[in-house]
Coordinates of C-alpha atoms in Angstrom, one line a residue:
M27 CA 42.7 -49.9 -25.5
E28 CA 44.6 -49.6 -22.2
S29 CA 45.6 -46.2 -21.0
I30 CA 49.1 -45.9 -19.5
D31 CA 49.8 -43.7 -16.4
L32 CA 52.9 -42.1 -17.6
E33 CA 53.1 -39.7 -14.7
G34 CA 52.7 -42.7 -12.1
A35 CA 55.4 -44.6 -14.1
L36 CA 57.8 -41.6 -14.1
R37 CA 57.1 -41.2 -10.2
T38 CA 57.9 -45.1 -9.7
A39 CA 61.0 -44.7 -11.7
E40 CA 62.2 -41.7 -9.8
R41 CA 61.4 -43.4 -6.5
S42 CA 63.4 -46.4 -7.6
A43 CA 66.5 -44.6 -8.7
A44 CA 66.5 -42.5 -5.3
A45 CA 66.0 -45.8 -3.2
P46 CA 69.7 -46.4 -2.6
Y47 CA 70.2 -42.8 -1.5
T48 CA 67.1 -42.6 0.8
T49 CA 66.5 -46.1 2.1
Y50 CA 69.2 -47.2 4.5
P51 CA 69.5 -48.4 8.1
P52 CA 70.3 -45.6 10.7
T53 CA 73.8 -44.9 11.2
P54 CA 75.0 -46.3 14.7
W55 CA 75.8 -43.8 17.4
W56 CA 79.7 -44.7 17.3
Y57 CA 80.0 -44.2 13.6
A58 CA 81.3 -40.6 13.8
P59 CA 83.7 -41.1 16.8
A60 CA 85.0 -44.3 15.3
V61 CA 85.8 -42.5 12.1
G62 CA 87.1 -39.4 14.0
A63 CA 89.5 -41.8 16.1
W64 CA 90.7 -43.6 12.9
S65 CA 91.6 -40.3 11.3
A66 CA 93.4 -39.1 14.3
A67 CA 95.2 -42.4 14.4
M68 CA 96.1 -41.9 10.8
V69 CA 97.5 -38.5 11.7
G70 CA 99.2 -39.8 14.7
T71 CA 101.1 -42.4 12.9
F72 CA 103.4 -39.6 11.4
I73 CA 104.9 -39.1 14.8
W74 CA 106.9 -42.2 13.8
W75 CA 107.7 -40.8 10.3
R76 CA 111.4 -40.1 10.9
E77 CA 111.9 -42.4 14.0
S78 CA 110.9 -45.8 12.8
A79 CA 110.0 -46.8 9.3
G80 CA 108.9 -50.1 10.7
L81 CA 106.2 -48.6 13.2
F82 CA 105.2 -45.9 10.7
L83 CA 104.4 -48.4 7.9
G84 CA 103.0 -51.0 10.3
S85 CA 100.7 -48.6 11.8
L86 CA 99.6 -47.4 8.2
A87 CA 99.0 -51.1 7.3
A88 CA 97.0 -51.8 10.4
L89 CA 94.7 -48.7 9.8
L90 CA 94.3 -49.5 6.3
A91 CA 93.3 -53.1 7.2
V92 CA 90.8 -51.5 9.7
E93 CA 89.3 -49.5 7.0
I94 CA 88.7 -52.4 4.6
V95 CA 86.9 -54.3 7.2
F96 CA 84.9 -51.3 8.1
V97 CA 83.9 -50.6 4.4
V98 CA 83.0 -54.4 3.8
W99 CA 80.9 -54.2 6.9
M100 CA 79.1 -51.0 5.8
R101 CA 78.5 -52.4 2.4
R102 CA 76.9 -55.8 3.8
R103 CA 75.0 -53.5 6.3
H104 CA 73.6 -51.1 3.6
G105 CA 73.5 -53.8 0.9
A106 CA 75.0 -51.0 -1.6
L107 CA 76.5 -47.8 -0.9
P108 CA 75.8 -45.1 -3.2
M109 CA 79.0 -43.5 -4.6
P110 CA 79.6 -40.2 -6.1
G111 CA 80.4 -40.6 -9.7
T112 CA 78.0 -43.7 -10.1
G113 CA 74.4 -43.0 -10.9
T114 CA 72.8 -39.6 -10.4
P115 CA 71.8 -38.9 -6.7
P116 CA 68.6 -36.9 -6.1
T117 CA 69.1 -33.1 -6.1
E118 CA 68.7 -32.9 -2.3
I119 CA 71.5 -35.6 -1.6
A120 CA 73.8 -34.1 -4.5
Q121 CA 73.8 -30.6 -2.6
V122 CA 74.8 -32.3 0.6
W123 CA 77.5 -34.2 -1.0
R124 CA 78.9 -31.1 -2.7
E125 CA 78.9 -29.3 0.7
F126 CA 80.8 -32.5 2.3
L127 CA 83.4 -32.5 -0.4
A128 CA 83.8 -28.7 -0.3
A129 CA 84.7 -29.0 3.6
L130 CA 87.3 -31.8 3.2
P131 CA 90.0 -29.5 2.0
V132 CA 89.2 -27.0 4.7
L133 CA 89.5 -29.8 7.3
A134 CA 92.7 -31.0 5.9
L135 CA 94.0 -27.5 5.8
L136 CA 93.3 -26.9 9.6
V137 CA 94.7 -30.3 10.6
G138 CA 97.9 -29.3 8.7
L139 CA 98.2 -25.9 10.0
V140 CA 97.8 -27.4 13.6
W141 CA 100.5 -30.0 12.7
W142 CA 102.8 -27.3 11.4
L143 CA 102.3 -25.0 14.3
I144 CA 101.9 -27.2 17.1
G145 CA 102.9 -30.6 16.0
V146 CA 101.5 -34.1 15.3
P147 CA 99.8 -35.0 18.7
A148 CA 97.8 -31.6 18.5
A149 CA 96.8 -32.4 14.8
A150 CA 95.7 -35.8 15.7
G151 CA 93.4 -34.4 18.4
T152 CA 92.3 -31.5 15.9
A153 CA 91.4 -34.2 13.4
F154 CA 89.5 -36.2 15.7
V155 CA 87.2 -33.3 17.0
L156 CA 86.9 -32.0 13.4
V157 CA 86.0 -35.2 11.6
T158 CA 83.7 -36.3 14.5
I159 CA 81.9 -33.2 14.5
G160 CA 81.9 -32.7 10.7
L161 CA 80.7 -36.3 10.1
S162 CA 78.0 -36.0 12.9
A163 CA 76.8 -32.7 11.1
Y164 CA 77.0 -34.4 7.6
E165 CA 74.9 -37.5 8.9
R166 CA 72.1 -35.0 10.2
R167 CA 72.3 -33.1 7.0
Y168 CA 72.0 -36.2 4.9
A169 CA 69.2 -37.7 6.9
R170 CA 67.1 -34.4 6.3
A171 CA 68.0 -34.4 2.5
A172 CA 66.7 -38.0 2.3
A173 CA 63.5 -37.2 4.2
R174 CA 62.9 -34.3 1.9
T175 CA 63.6 -36.5 -1.2
R176 CA 61.3 -39.2 0.0
A177 CA 58.5 -36.7 0.8
R178 CA 58.9 -35.1 -2.8
L179 CA 58.5 -38.4 -4.5
R180 CA 55.5 -39.7 -2.5

């Protein structure tokens, strides 16, 4: 009778389930500043909110088109992007996602506060700085969490 290595099979299943979260090409150096610039541009479009509906809506449409092209490129580059709500990420990755999601409202509140107190251009600059720094920190934390996951599942 053939014996089954249940522990080995379970470890293989865990590694396979974690692979989409831990196996990916390195993020390009320009990723965080590009997303920061896109965020700043999105905030900056509101300078035309009351001046010109055409400029405002045209700018929003152009930024959404850039976002779609970027997401399509990322999906092709990564093969498949793990998304919150689909599948179960490893615990190390799930923690990084929770921290990231908790930081988003804080970032939005800070940008909104700068907008209210100083104006749209200052809010756009704030969005650029906060998104670029925040995304860079998230990328580093995610890479460390992925490395911990891979080490745990060896």
